[in-house]
PDB file of C-alpha atoms and ligand atoms in Angstrom:
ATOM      1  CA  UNK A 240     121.614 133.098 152.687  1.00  0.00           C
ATOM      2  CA  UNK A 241     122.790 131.932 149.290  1.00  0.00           C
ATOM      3  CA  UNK A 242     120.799 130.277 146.779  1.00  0.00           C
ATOM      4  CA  UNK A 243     121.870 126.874 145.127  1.00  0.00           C
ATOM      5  CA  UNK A 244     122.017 126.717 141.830  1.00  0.00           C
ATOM      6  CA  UNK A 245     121.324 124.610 139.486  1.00  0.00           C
ATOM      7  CA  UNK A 246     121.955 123.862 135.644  1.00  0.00           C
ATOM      8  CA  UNK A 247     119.011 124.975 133.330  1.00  0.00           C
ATOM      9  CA  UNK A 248     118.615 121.223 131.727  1.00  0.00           C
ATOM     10  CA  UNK A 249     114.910 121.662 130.566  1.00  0.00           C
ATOM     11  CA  UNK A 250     115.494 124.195 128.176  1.00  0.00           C
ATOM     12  CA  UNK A 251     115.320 123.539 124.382  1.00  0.00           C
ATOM     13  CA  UNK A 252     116.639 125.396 121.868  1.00  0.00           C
ATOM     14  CA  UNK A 253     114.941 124.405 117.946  1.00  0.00           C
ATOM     15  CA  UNK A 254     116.154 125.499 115.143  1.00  0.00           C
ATOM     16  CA  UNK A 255     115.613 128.653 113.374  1.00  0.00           C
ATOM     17  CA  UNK A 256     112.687 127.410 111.539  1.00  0.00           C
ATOM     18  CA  UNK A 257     110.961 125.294 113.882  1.00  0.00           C
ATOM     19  CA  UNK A 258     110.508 128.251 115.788  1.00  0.00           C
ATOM     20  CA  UNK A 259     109.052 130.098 113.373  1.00  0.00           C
ATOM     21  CA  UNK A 260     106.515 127.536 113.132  1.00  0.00           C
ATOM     22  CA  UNK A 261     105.664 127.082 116.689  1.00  0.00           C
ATOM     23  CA  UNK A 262     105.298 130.485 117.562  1.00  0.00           C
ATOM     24  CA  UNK A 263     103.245 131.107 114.223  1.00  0.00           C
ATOM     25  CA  UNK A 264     100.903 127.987 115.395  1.00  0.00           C
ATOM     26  CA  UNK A 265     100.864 128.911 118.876  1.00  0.00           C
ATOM     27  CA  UNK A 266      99.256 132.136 117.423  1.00  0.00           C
ATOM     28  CA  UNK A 267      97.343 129.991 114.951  1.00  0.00           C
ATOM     29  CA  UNK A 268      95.681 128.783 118.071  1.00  0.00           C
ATOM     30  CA  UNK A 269      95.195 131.678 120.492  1.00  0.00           C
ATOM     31  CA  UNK A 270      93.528 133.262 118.058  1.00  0.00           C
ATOM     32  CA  UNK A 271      90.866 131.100 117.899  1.00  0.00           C
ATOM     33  CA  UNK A 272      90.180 131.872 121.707  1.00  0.00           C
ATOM     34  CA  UNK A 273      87.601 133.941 122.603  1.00  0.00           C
ATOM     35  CA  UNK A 274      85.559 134.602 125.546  1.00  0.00           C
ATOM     36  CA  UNK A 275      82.081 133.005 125.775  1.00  0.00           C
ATOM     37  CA  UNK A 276      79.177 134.612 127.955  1.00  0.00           C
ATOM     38  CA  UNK A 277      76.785 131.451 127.866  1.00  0.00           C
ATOM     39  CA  UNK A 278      77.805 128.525 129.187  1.00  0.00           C
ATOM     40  CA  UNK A 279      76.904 124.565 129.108  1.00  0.00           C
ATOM     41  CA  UNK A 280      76.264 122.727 132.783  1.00  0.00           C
ATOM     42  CA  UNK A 281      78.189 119.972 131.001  1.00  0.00           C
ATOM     43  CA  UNK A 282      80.560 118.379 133.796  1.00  0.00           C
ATOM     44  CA  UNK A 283      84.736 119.229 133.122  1.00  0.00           C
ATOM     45  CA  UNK A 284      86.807 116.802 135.005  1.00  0.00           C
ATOM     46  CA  UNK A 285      88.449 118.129 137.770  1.00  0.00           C
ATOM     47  CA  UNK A 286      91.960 117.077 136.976  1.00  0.00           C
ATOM     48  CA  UNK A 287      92.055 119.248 133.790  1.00  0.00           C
ATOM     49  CA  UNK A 288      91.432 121.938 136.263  1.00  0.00           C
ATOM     50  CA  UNK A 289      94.030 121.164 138.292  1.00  0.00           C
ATOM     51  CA  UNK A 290      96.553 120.753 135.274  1.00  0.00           C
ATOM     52  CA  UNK A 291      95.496 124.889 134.214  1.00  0.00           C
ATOM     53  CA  UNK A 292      96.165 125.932 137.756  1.00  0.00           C
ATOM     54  CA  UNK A 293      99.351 123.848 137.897  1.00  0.00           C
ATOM     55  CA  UNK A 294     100.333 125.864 134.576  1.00  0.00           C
ATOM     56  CA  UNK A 295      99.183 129.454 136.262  1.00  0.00           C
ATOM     57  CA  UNK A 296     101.285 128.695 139.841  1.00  0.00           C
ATOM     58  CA  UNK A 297     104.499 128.511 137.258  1.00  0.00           C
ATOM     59  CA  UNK A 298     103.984 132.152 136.167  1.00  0.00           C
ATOM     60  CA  UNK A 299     106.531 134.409 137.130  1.00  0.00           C
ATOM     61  CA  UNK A 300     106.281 136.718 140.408  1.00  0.00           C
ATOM     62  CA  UNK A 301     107.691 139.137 142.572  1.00  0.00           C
ATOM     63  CA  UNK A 302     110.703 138.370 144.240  1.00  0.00           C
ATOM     64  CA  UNK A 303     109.117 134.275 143.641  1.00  0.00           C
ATOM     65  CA  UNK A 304     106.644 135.137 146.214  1.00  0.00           C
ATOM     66  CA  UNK A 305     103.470 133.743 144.103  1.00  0.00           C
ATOM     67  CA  UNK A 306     100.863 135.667 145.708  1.00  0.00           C
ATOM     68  CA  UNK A 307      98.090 134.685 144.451  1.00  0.00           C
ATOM     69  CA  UNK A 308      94.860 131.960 145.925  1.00  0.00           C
ATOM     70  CA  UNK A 309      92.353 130.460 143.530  1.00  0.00           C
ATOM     71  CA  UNK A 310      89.260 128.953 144.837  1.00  0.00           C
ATOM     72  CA  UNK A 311      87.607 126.768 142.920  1.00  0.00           C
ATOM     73  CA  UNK A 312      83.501 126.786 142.827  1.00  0.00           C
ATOM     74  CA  UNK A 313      81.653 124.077 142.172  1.00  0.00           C
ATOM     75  CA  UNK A 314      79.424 123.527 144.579  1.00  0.00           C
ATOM     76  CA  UNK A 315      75.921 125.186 143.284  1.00  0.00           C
ATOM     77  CA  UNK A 316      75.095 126.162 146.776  1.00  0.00           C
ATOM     78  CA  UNK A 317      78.210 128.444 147.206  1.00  0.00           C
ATOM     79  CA  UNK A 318      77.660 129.593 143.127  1.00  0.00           C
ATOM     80  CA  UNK A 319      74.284 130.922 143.947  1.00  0.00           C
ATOM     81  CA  UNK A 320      75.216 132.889 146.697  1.00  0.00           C
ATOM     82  CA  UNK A 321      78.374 134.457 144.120  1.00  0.00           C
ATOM     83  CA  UNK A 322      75.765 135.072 141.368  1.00  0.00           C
ATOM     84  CA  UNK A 323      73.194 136.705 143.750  1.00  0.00           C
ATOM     85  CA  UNK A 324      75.386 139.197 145.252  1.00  0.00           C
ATOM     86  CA  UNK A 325      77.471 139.454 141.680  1.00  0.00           C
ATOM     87  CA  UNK A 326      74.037 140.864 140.229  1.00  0.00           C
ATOM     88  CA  UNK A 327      73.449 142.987 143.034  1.00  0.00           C
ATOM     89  CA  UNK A 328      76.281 144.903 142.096  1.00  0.00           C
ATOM     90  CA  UNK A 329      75.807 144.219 138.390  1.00  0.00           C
ATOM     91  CA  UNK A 330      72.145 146.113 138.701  1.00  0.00           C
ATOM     92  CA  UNK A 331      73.760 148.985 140.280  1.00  0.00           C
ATOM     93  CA  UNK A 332      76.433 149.421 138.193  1.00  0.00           C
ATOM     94  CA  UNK A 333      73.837 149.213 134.668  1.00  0.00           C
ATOM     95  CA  UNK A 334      71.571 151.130 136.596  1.00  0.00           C
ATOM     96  CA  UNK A 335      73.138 154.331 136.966  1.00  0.00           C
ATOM     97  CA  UNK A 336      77.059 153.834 138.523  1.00  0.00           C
ATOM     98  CA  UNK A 337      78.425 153.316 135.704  1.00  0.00           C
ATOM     99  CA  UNK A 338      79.324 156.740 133.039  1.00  0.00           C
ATOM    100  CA  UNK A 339      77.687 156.767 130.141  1.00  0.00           C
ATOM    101  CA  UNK A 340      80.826 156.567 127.993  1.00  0.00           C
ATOM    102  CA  UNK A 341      81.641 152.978 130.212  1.00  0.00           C
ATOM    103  CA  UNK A 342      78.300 151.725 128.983  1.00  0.00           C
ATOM    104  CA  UNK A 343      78.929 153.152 125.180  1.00  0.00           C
ATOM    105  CA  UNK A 344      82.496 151.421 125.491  1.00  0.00           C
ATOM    106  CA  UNK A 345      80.512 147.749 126.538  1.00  0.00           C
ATOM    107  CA  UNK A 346      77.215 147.674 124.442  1.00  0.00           C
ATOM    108  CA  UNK A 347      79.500 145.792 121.529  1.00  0.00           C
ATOM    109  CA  UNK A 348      79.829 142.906 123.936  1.00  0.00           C
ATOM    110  CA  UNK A 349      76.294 143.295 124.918  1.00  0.00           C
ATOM    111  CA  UNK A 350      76.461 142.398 128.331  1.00  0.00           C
ATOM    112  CA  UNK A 351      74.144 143.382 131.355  1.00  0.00           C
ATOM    113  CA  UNK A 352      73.284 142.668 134.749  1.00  0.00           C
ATOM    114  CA  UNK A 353      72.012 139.347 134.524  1.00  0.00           C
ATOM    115  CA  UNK A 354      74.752 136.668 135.047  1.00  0.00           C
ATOM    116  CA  UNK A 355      73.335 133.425 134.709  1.00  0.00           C
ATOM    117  CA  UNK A 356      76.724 131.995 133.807  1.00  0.00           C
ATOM    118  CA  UNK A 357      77.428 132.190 137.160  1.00  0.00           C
ATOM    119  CA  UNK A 358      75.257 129.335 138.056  1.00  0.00           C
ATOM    120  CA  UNK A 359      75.494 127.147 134.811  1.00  0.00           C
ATOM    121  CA  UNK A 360      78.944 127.054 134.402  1.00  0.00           C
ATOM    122  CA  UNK A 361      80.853 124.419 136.026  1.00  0.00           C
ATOM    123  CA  UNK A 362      83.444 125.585 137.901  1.00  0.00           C
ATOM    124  CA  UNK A 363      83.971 129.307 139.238  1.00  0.00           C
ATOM    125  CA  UNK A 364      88.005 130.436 139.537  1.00  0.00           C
ATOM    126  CA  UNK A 365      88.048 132.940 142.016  1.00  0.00           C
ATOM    127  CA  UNK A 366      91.375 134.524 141.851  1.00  0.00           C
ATOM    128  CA  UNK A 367      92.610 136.334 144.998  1.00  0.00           C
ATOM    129  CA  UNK A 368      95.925 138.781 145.064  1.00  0.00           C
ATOM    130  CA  UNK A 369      97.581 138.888 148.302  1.00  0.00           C
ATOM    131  CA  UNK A 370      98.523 142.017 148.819  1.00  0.00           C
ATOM    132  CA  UNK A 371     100.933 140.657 151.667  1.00  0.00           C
ATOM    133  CA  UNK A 372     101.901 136.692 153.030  1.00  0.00           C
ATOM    134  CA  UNK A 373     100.750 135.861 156.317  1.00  0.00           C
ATOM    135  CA  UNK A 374     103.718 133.716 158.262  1.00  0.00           C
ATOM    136  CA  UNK A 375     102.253 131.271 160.474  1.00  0.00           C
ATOM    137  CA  UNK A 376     102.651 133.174 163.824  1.00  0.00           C
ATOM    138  CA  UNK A 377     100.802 135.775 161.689  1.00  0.00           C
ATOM    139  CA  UNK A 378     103.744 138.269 161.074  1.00  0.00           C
ATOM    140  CA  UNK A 379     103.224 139.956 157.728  1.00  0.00           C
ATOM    141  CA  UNK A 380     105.323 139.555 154.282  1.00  0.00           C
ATOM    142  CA  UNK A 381     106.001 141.941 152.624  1.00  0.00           C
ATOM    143  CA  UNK A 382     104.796 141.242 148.568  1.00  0.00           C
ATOM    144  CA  UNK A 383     106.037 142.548 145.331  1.00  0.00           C
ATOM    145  CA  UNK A 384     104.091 143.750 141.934  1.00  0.00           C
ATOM    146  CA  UNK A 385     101.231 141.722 143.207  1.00  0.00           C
ATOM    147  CA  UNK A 386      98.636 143.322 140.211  1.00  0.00           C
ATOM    148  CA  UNK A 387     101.534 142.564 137.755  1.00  0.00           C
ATOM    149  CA  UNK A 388     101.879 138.941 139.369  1.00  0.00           C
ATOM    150  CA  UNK A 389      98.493 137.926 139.477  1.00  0.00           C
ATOM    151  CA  UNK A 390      98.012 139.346 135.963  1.00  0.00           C
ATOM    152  CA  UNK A 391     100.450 137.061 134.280  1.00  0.00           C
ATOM    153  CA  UNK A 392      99.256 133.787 136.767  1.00  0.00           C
ATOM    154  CA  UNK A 393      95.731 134.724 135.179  1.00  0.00           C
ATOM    155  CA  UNK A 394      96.763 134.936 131.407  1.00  0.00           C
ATOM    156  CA  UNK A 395      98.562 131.702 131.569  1.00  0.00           C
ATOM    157  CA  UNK A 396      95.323 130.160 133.436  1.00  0.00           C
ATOM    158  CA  UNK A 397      93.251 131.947 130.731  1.00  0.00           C
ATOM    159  CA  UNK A 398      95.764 130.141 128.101  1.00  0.00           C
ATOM    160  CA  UNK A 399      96.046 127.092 129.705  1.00  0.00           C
ATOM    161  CA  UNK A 400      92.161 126.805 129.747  1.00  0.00           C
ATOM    162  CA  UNK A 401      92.287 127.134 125.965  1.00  0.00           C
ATOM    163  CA  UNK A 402      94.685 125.097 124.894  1.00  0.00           C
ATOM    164  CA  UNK A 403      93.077 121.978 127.142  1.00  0.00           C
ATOM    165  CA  UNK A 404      89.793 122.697 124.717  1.00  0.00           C
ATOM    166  CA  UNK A 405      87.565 124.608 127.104  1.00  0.00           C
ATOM    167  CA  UNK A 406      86.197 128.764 127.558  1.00  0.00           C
ATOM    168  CA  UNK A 407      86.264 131.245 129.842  1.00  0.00           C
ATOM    169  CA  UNK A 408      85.436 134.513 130.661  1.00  0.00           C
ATOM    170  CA  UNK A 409      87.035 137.156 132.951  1.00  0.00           C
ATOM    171  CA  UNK A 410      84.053 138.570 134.940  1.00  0.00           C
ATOM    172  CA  UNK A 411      84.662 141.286 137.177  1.00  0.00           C
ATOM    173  CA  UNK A 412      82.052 142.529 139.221  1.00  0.00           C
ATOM    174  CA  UNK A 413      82.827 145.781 140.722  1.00  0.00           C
ATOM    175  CA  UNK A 414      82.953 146.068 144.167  1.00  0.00           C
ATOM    176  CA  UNK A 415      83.721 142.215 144.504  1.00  0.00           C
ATOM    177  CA  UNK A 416      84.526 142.248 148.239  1.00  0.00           C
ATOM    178  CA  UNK A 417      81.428 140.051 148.457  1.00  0.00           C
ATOM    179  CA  UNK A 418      84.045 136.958 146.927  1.00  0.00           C
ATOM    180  CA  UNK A 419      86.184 137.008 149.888  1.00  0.00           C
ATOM    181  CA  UNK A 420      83.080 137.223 152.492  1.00  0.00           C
ATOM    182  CA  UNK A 421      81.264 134.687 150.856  1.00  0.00           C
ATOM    183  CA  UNK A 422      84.642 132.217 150.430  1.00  0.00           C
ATOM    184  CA  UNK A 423      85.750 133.192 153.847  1.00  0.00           C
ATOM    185  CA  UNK A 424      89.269 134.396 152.460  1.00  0.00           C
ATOM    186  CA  UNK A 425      91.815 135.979 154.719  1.00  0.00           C
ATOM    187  CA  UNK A 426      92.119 139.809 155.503  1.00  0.00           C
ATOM    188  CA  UNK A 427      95.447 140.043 153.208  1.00  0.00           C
ATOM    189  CA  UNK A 428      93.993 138.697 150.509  1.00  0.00           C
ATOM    190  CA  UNK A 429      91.527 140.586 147.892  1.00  0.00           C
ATOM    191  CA  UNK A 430      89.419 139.520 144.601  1.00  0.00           C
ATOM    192  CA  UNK A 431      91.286 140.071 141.489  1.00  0.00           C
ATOM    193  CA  UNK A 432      88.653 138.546 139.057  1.00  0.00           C
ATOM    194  CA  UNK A 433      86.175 135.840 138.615  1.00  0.00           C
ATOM    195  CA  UNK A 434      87.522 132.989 135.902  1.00  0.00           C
ATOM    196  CA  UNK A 435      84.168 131.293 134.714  1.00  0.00           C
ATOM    197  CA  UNK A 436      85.141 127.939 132.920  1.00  0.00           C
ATOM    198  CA  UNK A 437      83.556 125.127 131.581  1.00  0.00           C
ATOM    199  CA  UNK A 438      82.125 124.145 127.225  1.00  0.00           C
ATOM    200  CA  UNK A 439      80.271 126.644 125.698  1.00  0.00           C
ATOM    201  CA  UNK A 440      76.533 126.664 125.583  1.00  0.00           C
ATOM    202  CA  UNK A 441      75.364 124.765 122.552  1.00  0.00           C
ATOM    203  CA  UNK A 442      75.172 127.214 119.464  1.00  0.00           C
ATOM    204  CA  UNK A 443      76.333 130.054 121.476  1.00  0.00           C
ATOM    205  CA  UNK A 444      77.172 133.467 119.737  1.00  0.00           C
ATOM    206  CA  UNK A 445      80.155 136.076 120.264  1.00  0.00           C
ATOM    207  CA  UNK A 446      80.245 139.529 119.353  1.00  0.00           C
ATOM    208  CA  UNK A 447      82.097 140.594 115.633  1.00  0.00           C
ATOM    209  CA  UNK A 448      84.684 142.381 116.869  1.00  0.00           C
ATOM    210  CA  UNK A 449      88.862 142.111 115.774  1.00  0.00           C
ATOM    211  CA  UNK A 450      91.789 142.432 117.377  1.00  0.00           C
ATOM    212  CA  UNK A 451      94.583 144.986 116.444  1.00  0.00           C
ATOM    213  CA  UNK A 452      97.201 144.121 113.857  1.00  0.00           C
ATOM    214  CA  UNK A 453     100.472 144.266 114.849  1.00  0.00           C
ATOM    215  CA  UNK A 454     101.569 147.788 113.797  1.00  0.00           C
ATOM    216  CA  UNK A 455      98.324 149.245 115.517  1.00  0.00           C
ATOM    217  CA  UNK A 456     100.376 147.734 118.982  1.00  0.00           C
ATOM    218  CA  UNK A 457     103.658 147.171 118.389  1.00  0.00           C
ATOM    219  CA  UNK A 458     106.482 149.799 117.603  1.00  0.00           C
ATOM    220  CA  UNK A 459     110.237 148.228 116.921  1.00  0.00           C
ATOM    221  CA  UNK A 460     113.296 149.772 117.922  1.00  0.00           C
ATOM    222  CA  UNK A 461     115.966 148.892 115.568  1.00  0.00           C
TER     223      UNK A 461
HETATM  224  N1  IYR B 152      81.457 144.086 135.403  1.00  0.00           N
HETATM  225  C1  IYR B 152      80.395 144.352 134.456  1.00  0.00           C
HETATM  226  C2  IYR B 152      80.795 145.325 133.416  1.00  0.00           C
HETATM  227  C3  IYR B 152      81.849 144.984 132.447  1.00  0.00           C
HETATM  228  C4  IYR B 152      82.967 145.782 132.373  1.00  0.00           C
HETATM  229  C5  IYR B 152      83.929 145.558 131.412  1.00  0.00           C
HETATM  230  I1  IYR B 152      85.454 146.866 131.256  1.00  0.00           I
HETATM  231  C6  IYR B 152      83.798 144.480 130.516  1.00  0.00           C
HETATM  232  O1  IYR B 152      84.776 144.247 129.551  1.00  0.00           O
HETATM  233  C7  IYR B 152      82.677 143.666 130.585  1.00  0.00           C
HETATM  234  C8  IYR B 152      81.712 143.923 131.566  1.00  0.00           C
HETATM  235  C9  IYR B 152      79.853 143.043 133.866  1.00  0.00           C
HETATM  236  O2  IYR B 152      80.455 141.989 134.069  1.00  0.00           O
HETATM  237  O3  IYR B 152      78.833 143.053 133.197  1.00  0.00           O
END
């Protein structure tokens, strides 16, 4: 089969100097991101949602395939049951699973296993990665650079949620085969992380820490 083409007609090109302006505000901006651990119950509109996911599905995948699922929690019946069986893990996992040097690495964030957030927060992304499509007649597809897929889908989510004037945080509990029991997800599909998302708690605090400069991540080539 071949593919039709088209002509590219939504790109832009600015000049020289405009673009050193946007990309030094888009910077500007994302800098001022940073993930928040307490969370108001404030209600978010669902739409603005829906705009951040529209702006993950256009990340770039394997072979096109998009294989990614985000459920959306908001229902506090269904967040209860996440944060229940989120801390279950979480108690293990401060409790003795973890190494030491894992629990040296996270005391600067000061996190443990209490995740209230889970349950004041108004929306819960649950972000799957299919590790293969299912065709209707069930017959398997096969799926390319899924991690690498879902990874970019979640950054522009995570960006997306920024820029519309909201937080999140990237939770991971570890095992989270619990997410796809609980949302009743498909056998080809598996929990890539939990995207908590709504305004921050009123005076909330984050922890002092910095990001690398440039030469501390970057090396140039010529
Ligand atoms: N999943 C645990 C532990 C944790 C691990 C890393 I790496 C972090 O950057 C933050 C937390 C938790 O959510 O507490």
């Amino acid at each position: 089969m071949t593919q039709t083409m088209i002509p590219l007609t939504q790109y832009h090109e600015y000049p020289v100097g405009e673009m050193k302006l946007r990309a030094a505000a888009f910077y500007a901006d994302m800098r001022r991101r940073r993930t928040v651990r307490d969370f108001s119950d404030r209600p978010v509109p669902r739409e603005i949602i829906e705009s951040c996911l529209l702006a993950a599905g256009t990340a770039p995948s394997g072979a096109n395939l998009q294989p990614w699922h985000f459920v959306v929690v908001s229902d506090p019946a269904v967040k209860k049951k996440i944060r229940e069986a989120a801390e279950v893990e979480e108690r293990e996992f401060y409790g003795g699973r973890a190494p030491d040097e894992w629990l040296e690495a996270l005391a600067p964030l000061g996190t443990d296993e209490h995740k209230p957030f889970l349950e004041t927060a108004p929306y819960l992304i649950v972000i799957f990665a299919q590790n293969y499509g299912l065709a209707p007649a069930g017959r398997k597809i096969k799926h390319y650079y899924v991690s690498e897929s879902v990874g970019i889908a979640t950054g522009i989510l995570i960006t997306a949620i920024h820029q519309a004037g909201l937080v999140s945080l990237t939770h991971t509990p570890s095992p989270m085969n619990f997410l796809g029991e609980i949302l009743h997800r498909p056998p080809n599909e598996r929990a890539y992380l939990i995207l908590v998302v709504g305004y921050p708690a009123e005076g909330v605090q984050v922890p002092a820490i910095s990001k690398k400069i440039l030469d501390e991540f970057v090396t140039f080539v010529g």
